Amino acid sequence: MEVLQVKITSPYNSLLCSSNASLVDQIYSLSKMLKSYAEQLLQKYLNSQGYPFNWSGFNPKLKPIPGLPEAEEQVLENLSKTECLQQDYIACVSISKFLAVVLEDQKDLNPLDTDFLKRLTESPAQIQGMTSNLNDIMTVMSIPIPDVTLQSIQSPSSSFDKKVFGYQDCKTYYEQMLWMEKEFALMNRS
């Protein structure tokens, strides 16, 4: 009887040469931490906005916001590792800039909720840490760093629309970190 040996390869195997493994592990750990922060921020955001945002069944249909990436897993999982890392980078840069606009809106809408505003203030810096790590791994892998140029981000004019805009950004932040945690867990196991 002949025994066949099969080696199953992952699209991420080339990431894990010894010099890259610690960076992938670092990004994986950071993605787990940011997913938790993003989830807490989203919950705090919903609670701070009042009805209907703090209602347990709140789940509006949202139109895409130009410039704000959508973390659609079925799309992301079909990308090459190069495209995936570039999309992660673009998402982190974009979400960070959108959160800065949300912060300015929330300073007007919820000026007394200092705990929430503090968390919202810290979020862009946390995402910038992820952006820096993505930049490092793409540089090591000779993957071109995408140029992320966003046109001026316009906040909606009505208070309710500002709240929906902020909700959508916080939700996208959470979904992107959820995706990145799965992505880097796969890289870590490869």
PDB file of C-alpha atoms in Angstrom:
ATOM      1  CA  MET A   1       0.000   0.000   0.000  1.00  0.00           C
ATOM      2  CA  GLU A   2       1.332   3.410  -0.981  1.00  0.00           C
ATOM      3  CA  VAL A   3       0.918   6.357   1.379  1.00  0.00           C
ATOM      4  CA  LEU A   4       0.601   9.741  -0.160  1.00  0.00           C
ATOM      5  CA  GLN A   5       1.727  12.755   1.774  1.00  0.00           C
ATOM      6  CA  VAL A   6      -0.037  15.968   1.039  1.00  0.00           C
ATOM      7  CA  LYS A   7       1.109  19.333   2.186  1.00  0.00           C
ATOM      8  CA  ILE A   8      -1.702  21.828   2.486  1.00  0.00           C
ATOM      9  CA  THR A   9      -0.505  25.349   2.017  1.00  0.00           C
ATOM     10  CA  SER A  10      -2.101  28.511   3.167  1.00  0.00           C
ATOM     11  CA  PRO A  11      -2.045  31.711   1.137  1.00  0.00           C
ATOM     12  CA  TYR A  12      -0.271  33.252   4.120  1.00  0.00           C
ATOM     13  CA  ASN A  13       2.677  30.828   4.395  1.00  0.00           C
ATOM     14  CA  SER A  14       5.118  33.309   2.888  1.00  0.00           C
ATOM     15  CA  LEU A  15       4.315  35.732   5.679  1.00  0.00           C
ATOM     16  CA  LEU A  16       5.694  33.488   8.331  1.00  0.00           C
ATOM     17  CA  CYS A  17       9.389  33.390   7.726  1.00  0.00           C
ATOM     18  CA  SER A  18      11.023  33.865  11.110  1.00  0.00           C
ATOM     19  CA  SER A  19      11.483  37.618  10.723  1.00  0.00           C
ATOM     20  CA  ASN A  20       7.783  38.140   9.948  1.00  0.00           C
ATOM     21  CA  ALA A  21       6.257  35.741  12.476  1.00  0.00           C
ATOM     22  CA  SER A  22       6.655  38.059  15.447  1.00  0.00           C
ATOM     23  CA  LEU A  23       5.174  40.971  13.492  1.00  0.00           C
ATOM     24  CA  VAL A  24       2.177  38.852  12.441  1.00  0.00           C
ATOM     25  CA  ASP A  25       1.749  37.789  16.082  1.00  0.00           C
ATOM     26  CA  GLN A  26       1.915  41.421  17.178  1.00  0.00           C
ATOM     27  CA  ILE A  27      -0.705  42.467  14.616  1.00  0.00           C
ATOM     28  CA  TYR A  28      -2.915  39.545  15.608  1.00  0.00           C
ATOM     29  CA  SER A  29      -2.737  40.549  19.286  1.00  0.00           C
ATOM     30  CA  LEU A  30      -3.442  44.164  18.418  1.00  0.00           C
ATOM     31  CA  SER A  31      -6.401  43.184  16.219  1.00  0.00           C
ATOM     32  CA  LYS A  32      -7.909  41.200  19.109  1.00  0.00           C
ATOM     33  CA  MET A  33      -7.475  44.147  21.452  1.00  0.00           C
ATOM     34  CA  LEU A  34      -8.884  46.651  18.947  1.00  0.00           C
ATOM     35  CA  LYS A  35     -11.850  44.386  18.202  1.00  0.00           C
ATOM     36  CA  SER A  36     -12.696  44.481  21.899  1.00  0.00           C
ATOM     37  CA  TYR A  37     -12.240  48.280  22.047  1.00  0.00           C
ATOM     38  CA  ALA A  38     -14.313  48.764  18.901  1.00  0.00           C
ATOM     39  CA  GLU A  39     -17.102  46.581  20.287  1.00  0.00           C
ATOM     40  CA  GLN A  40     -17.112  48.590  23.528  1.00  0.00           C
ATOM     41  CA  LEU A  41     -17.066  51.862  21.578  1.00  0.00           C
ATOM     42  CA  LEU A  42     -19.997  50.742  19.436  1.00  0.00           C
ATOM     43  CA  GLN A  43     -22.018  49.762  22.521  1.00  0.00           C
ATOM     44  CA  LYS A  44     -21.155  53.018  24.289  1.00  0.00           C
ATOM     45  CA  TYR A  45     -22.042  54.931  21.124  1.00  0.00           C
ATOM     46  CA  LEU A  46     -25.481  53.325  20.917  1.00  0.00           C
ATOM     47  CA  ASN A  47     -26.156  53.917  24.615  1.00  0.00           C
ATOM     48  CA  SER A  48     -25.114  57.582  24.374  1.00  0.00           C
ATOM     49  CA  GLN A  49     -27.387  58.465  21.449  1.00  0.00           C
ATOM     50  CA  GLY A  50     -30.750  57.800  23.094  1.00  0.00           C
ATOM     51  CA  TYR A  51     -33.801  56.305  21.401  1.00  0.00           C
ATOM     52  CA  PRO A  52     -33.921  54.566  18.905  1.00  0.00           C
ATOM     53  CA  PHE A  53     -30.157  53.885  18.990  1.00  0.00           C
ATOM     54  CA  ASN A  54     -30.206  52.379  22.480  1.00  0.00           C
ATOM     55  CA  TRP A  55     -33.177  50.160  21.673  1.00  0.00           C
ATOM     56  CA  SER A  56     -32.208  46.468  21.586  1.00  0.00           C
ATOM     57  CA  GLY A  57     -33.719  45.920  18.129  1.00  0.00           C
ATOM     58  CA  PHE A  58     -31.964  48.879  16.500  1.00  0.00           C
ATOM     59  CA  ASN A  59     -30.525  47.763  13.153  1.00  0.00           C
ATOM     60  CA  PRO A  60     -31.188  50.311  10.418  1.00  0.00           C
ATOM     61  CA  LYS A  61     -30.524  49.753   6.740  1.00  0.00           C
ATOM     62  CA  LEU A  62     -27.510  51.891   5.964  1.00  0.00           C
ATOM     63  CA  LYS A  63     -26.423  53.405   2.676  1.00  0.00           C
ATOM     64  CA  PRO A  64     -22.684  53.242   1.990  1.00  0.00           C
ATOM     65  CA  ILE A  65     -20.803  56.382   2.930  1.00  0.00           C
ATOM     66  CA  PRO A  66     -18.363  57.431   0.185  1.00  0.00           C
ATOM     67  CA  GLY A  67     -14.809  56.839   1.371  1.00  0.00           C
ATOM     68  CA  LEU A  68     -15.783  54.589   4.276  1.00  0.00           C
ATOM     69  CA  PRO A  69     -14.794  51.003   3.448  1.00  0.00           C
ATOM     70  CA  GLU A  70     -17.173  48.156   4.152  1.00  0.00           C
ATOM     71  CA  ALA A  71     -15.806  45.020   5.785  1.00  0.00           C
ATOM     72  CA  GLU A  72     -17.796  42.460   3.828  1.00  0.00           C
ATOM     73  CA  GLU A  73     -16.264  39.107   4.689  1.00  0.00           C
ATOM     74  CA  GLN A  74     -17.417  37.386   1.503  1.00  0.00           C
ATOM     75  CA  VAL A  75     -15.546  40.024  -0.522  1.00  0.00           C
ATOM     76  CA  LEU A  76     -12.477  40.204   1.700  1.00  0.00           C
ATOM     77  CA  GLU A  77     -11.897  36.447   1.842  1.00  0.00           C
ATOM     78  CA  ASN A  78     -11.527  36.323  -1.954  1.00  0.00           C
ATOM     79  CA  LEU A  79      -8.623  38.769  -1.991  1.00  0.00           C
ATOM     80  CA  SER A  80      -4.956  37.817  -2.301  1.00  0.00           C
ATOM     81  CA  LYS A  81      -2.815  38.415   0.787  1.00  0.00           C
ATOM     82  CA  THR A  82      -1.379  41.521  -0.883  1.00  0.00           C
ATOM     83  CA  GLU A  83      -4.835  42.917  -1.646  1.00  0.00           C
ATOM     84  CA  CYS A  84      -6.054  41.965   1.813  1.00  0.00           C
ATOM     85  CA  LEU A  85      -3.231  43.786   3.596  1.00  0.00           C
ATOM     86  CA  GLN A  86      -3.696  46.815   1.367  1.00  0.00           C
ATOM     87  CA  GLN A  87      -7.450  46.845   2.067  1.00  0.00           C
ATOM     88  CA  ASP A  88      -6.741  46.558   5.805  1.00  0.00           C
ATOM     89  CA  TYR A  89      -4.409  49.536   5.552  1.00  0.00           C
ATOM     90  CA  ILE A  90      -6.917  51.628   3.575  1.00  0.00           C
ATOM     91  CA  ALA A  91      -9.688  50.722   6.033  1.00  0.00           C
ATOM     92  CA  CYS A  92      -7.626  51.699   9.086  1.00  0.00           C
ATOM     93  CA  VAL A  93      -6.587  55.067   7.626  1.00  0.00           C
ATOM     94  CA  SER A  94     -10.157  55.824   6.487  1.00  0.00           C
ATOM     95  CA  ILE A  95     -11.890  54.736   9.694  1.00  0.00           C
ATOM     96  CA  SER A  96      -9.476  56.806  11.769  1.00  0.00           C
ATOM     97  CA  LYS A  97     -10.295  59.940   9.753  1.00  0.00           C
ATOM     98  CA  PHE A  98     -14.030  59.284   9.914  1.00  0.00           C
ATOM     99  CA  LEU A  99     -13.863  58.770  13.693  1.00  0.00           C
ATOM    100  CA  ALA A 100     -12.267  62.212  14.040  1.00  0.00           C
ATOM    101  CA  VAL A 101     -15.354  63.716  12.350  1.00  0.00           C
ATOM    102  CA  VAL A 102     -17.655  61.647  14.575  1.00  0.00           C
ATOM    103  CA  LEU A 103     -15.791  62.956  17.630  1.00  0.00           C
ATOM    104  CA  GLU A 104     -16.424  66.565  16.607  1.00  0.00           C
ATOM    105  CA  ASP A 105     -20.134  65.795  16.108  1.00  0.00           C
ATOM    106  CA  GLN A 106     -20.375  64.049  19.465  1.00  0.00           C
ATOM    107  CA  LYS A 107     -18.728  66.946  21.290  1.00  0.00           C
ATOM    108  CA  ASP A 108     -21.804  68.949  20.266  1.00  0.00           C
ATOM    109  CA  LEU A 109     -24.383  66.176  20.654  1.00  0.00           C
ATOM    110  CA  ASN A 110     -23.143  64.631  23.924  1.00  0.00           C
ATOM    111  CA  PRO A 111     -20.832  67.175  25.581  1.00  0.00           C
ATOM    112  CA  LEU A 112     -21.417  65.841  29.091  1.00  0.00           C
ATOM    113  CA  ASP A 113     -20.668  62.170  28.367  1.00  0.00           C
ATOM    114  CA  THR A 114     -16.959  62.500  29.165  1.00  0.00           C
ATOM    115  CA  ASP A 115     -16.267  58.752  29.395  1.00  0.00           C
ATOM    116  CA  PHE A 116     -17.709  58.196  25.932  1.00  0.00           C
ATOM    117  CA  LEU A 117     -15.884  61.211  24.471  1.00  0.00           C
ATOM    118  CA  LYS A 118     -12.610  59.990  26.001  1.00  0.00           C
ATOM    119  CA  ARG A 119     -13.056  56.578  24.395  1.00  0.00           C
ATOM    120  CA  LEU A 120     -13.914  58.186  21.064  1.00  0.00           C
ATOM    121  CA  THR A 121     -10.865  60.471  21.350  1.00  0.00           C
ATOM    122  CA  GLU A 122      -8.541  57.488  21.933  1.00  0.00           C
ATOM    123  CA  SER A 123      -9.840  55.412  19.022  1.00  0.00           C
ATOM    124  CA  PRO A 124      -8.027  57.124  16.106  1.00  0.00           C
ATOM    125  CA  ALA A 125      -4.676  56.797  17.922  1.00  0.00           C
ATOM    126  CA  GLN A 126      -5.336  53.107  18.574  1.00  0.00           C
ATOM    127  CA  ILE A 127      -6.150  52.552  14.917  1.00  0.00           C
ATOM    128  CA  GLN A 128      -3.009  54.477  13.963  1.00  0.00           C
ATOM    129  CA  GLY A 129      -1.011  51.842  15.869  1.00  0.00           C
ATOM    130  CA  MET A 130      -2.551  49.165  13.663  1.00  0.00           C
ATOM    131  CA  THR A 131      -1.863  51.242  10.555  1.00  0.00           C
ATOM    132  CA  SER A 132       1.792  51.506  11.568  1.00  0.00           C
ATOM    133  CA  ASN A 133       2.052  47.730  12.069  1.00  0.00           C
ATOM    134  CA  LEU A 134       0.411  47.082   8.694  1.00  0.00           C
ATOM    135  CA  ASN A 135       2.855  49.524   7.109  1.00  0.00           C
ATOM    136  CA  ASP A 136       5.748  47.585   8.703  1.00  0.00           C
ATOM    137  CA  ILE A 137       4.649  44.157   7.484  1.00  0.00           C
ATOM    138  CA  MET A 138       3.874  45.411   3.984  1.00  0.00           C
ATOM    139  CA  THR A 139       7.300  47.069   3.840  1.00  0.00           C
ATOM    140  CA  VAL A 140       9.014  43.836   4.931  1.00  0.00           C
ATOM    141  CA  MET A 141       7.047  41.909   2.295  1.00  0.00           C
ATOM    142  CA  SER A 142       7.715  44.541  -0.410  1.00  0.00           C
ATOM    143  CA  ILE A 143       3.997  45.199  -0.802  1.00  0.00           C
ATOM    144  CA  PRO A 144       3.280  48.725  -2.041  1.00  0.00           C
ATOM    145  CA  ILE A 145       1.693  50.934   0.611  1.00  0.00           C
ATOM    146  CA  PRO A 146      -1.533  52.341  -0.842  1.00  0.00           C
ATOM    147  CA  ASP A 147      -1.965  56.082  -1.067  1.00  0.00           C
ATOM    148  CA  VAL A 148      -5.091  56.885   0.901  1.00  0.00           C
ATOM    149  CA  THR A 149      -6.438  60.262  -0.073  1.00  0.00           C
ATOM    150  CA  LEU A 150      -9.884  61.079   1.197  1.00  0.00           C
ATOM    151  CA  GLN A 151     -11.809  64.062   0.034  1.00  0.00           C
ATOM    152  CA  SER A 152     -13.101  66.279   2.780  1.00  0.00           C
ATOM    153  CA  ILE A 153     -15.405  64.251   5.012  1.00  0.00           C
ATOM    154  CA  GLN A 154     -18.700  66.038   5.387  1.00  0.00           C
ATOM    155  CA  SER A 155     -20.764  65.438   8.470  1.00  0.00           C
ATOM    156  CA  PRO A 156     -24.527  65.419   7.890  1.00  0.00           C
ATOM    157  CA  SER A 157     -26.442  68.518   8.905  1.00  0.00           C
ATOM    158  CA  SER A 158     -29.221  67.121  11.124  1.00  0.00           C
ATOM    159  CA  SER A 159     -28.544  65.741  14.588  1.00  0.00           C
ATOM    160  CA  PHE A 160     -30.228  62.439  13.778  1.00  0.00           C
ATOM    161  CA  ASP A 161     -28.233  61.989  10.573  1.00  0.00           C
ATOM    162  CA  LYS A 162     -25.032  62.786  12.484  1.00  0.00           C
ATOM    163  CA  LYS A 163     -25.930  60.024  14.933  1.00  0.00           C
ATOM    164  CA  VAL A 164     -26.548  57.560  12.088  1.00  0.00           C
ATOM    165  CA  PHE A 165     -23.257  58.623  10.453  1.00  0.00           C
ATOM    166  CA  GLY A 166     -21.386  58.005  13.718  1.00  0.00           C
ATOM    167  CA  TYR A 167     -23.124  54.687  14.251  1.00  0.00           C
ATOM    168  CA  GLN A 168     -22.143  53.540  10.785  1.00  0.00           C
ATOM    169  CA  ASP A 169     -18.503  54.508  11.340  1.00  0.00           C
ATOM    170  CA  CYS A 170     -18.314  52.802  14.748  1.00  0.00           C
ATOM    171  CA  LYS A 171     -19.999  49.696  13.323  1.00  0.00           C
ATOM    172  CA  THR A 172     -17.567  49.620  10.384  1.00  0.00           C
ATOM    173  CA  TYR A 173     -14.645  49.959  12.802  1.00  0.00           C
ATOM    174  CA  TYR A 174     -15.890  46.964  14.782  1.00  0.00           C
ATOM    175  CA  GLU A 175     -16.556  44.854  11.667  1.00  0.00           C
ATOM    176  CA  GLN A 176     -13.119  45.660  10.222  1.00  0.00           C
ATOM    177  CA  MET A 177     -11.351  44.663  13.445  1.00  0.00           C
ATOM    178  CA  LEU A 178     -13.448  41.481  13.609  1.00  0.00           C
ATOM    179  CA  TRP A 179     -12.328  40.631  10.065  1.00  0.00           C
ATOM    180  CA  MET A 180      -8.686  41.481  10.800  1.00  0.00           C
ATOM    181  CA  GLU A 181      -8.673  39.303  13.906  1.00  0.00           C
ATOM    182  CA  LYS A 182      -9.859  36.329  11.802  1.00  0.00           C
ATOM    183  CA  GLU A 183      -7.391  37.160   9.024  1.00  0.00           C
ATOM    184  CA  PHE A 184      -4.358  37.381  11.310  1.00  0.00           C
ATOM    185  CA  ALA A 185      -5.441  34.322  13.302  1.00  0.00           C
ATOM    186  CA  LEU A 186      -5.221  32.409  10.024  1.00  0.00           C
ATOM    187  CA  MET A 187      -1.803  33.901   9.310  1.00  0.00           C
ATOM    188  CA  ASN A 188      -0.683  33.044  12.833  1.00  0.00           C
ATOM    189  CA  ARG A 189      -1.682  29.377  12.411  1.00  0.00           C
ATOM    190  CA  SER A 190      -0.112  28.973   8.993  1.00  0.00           C
TER     191      SER A 190
END
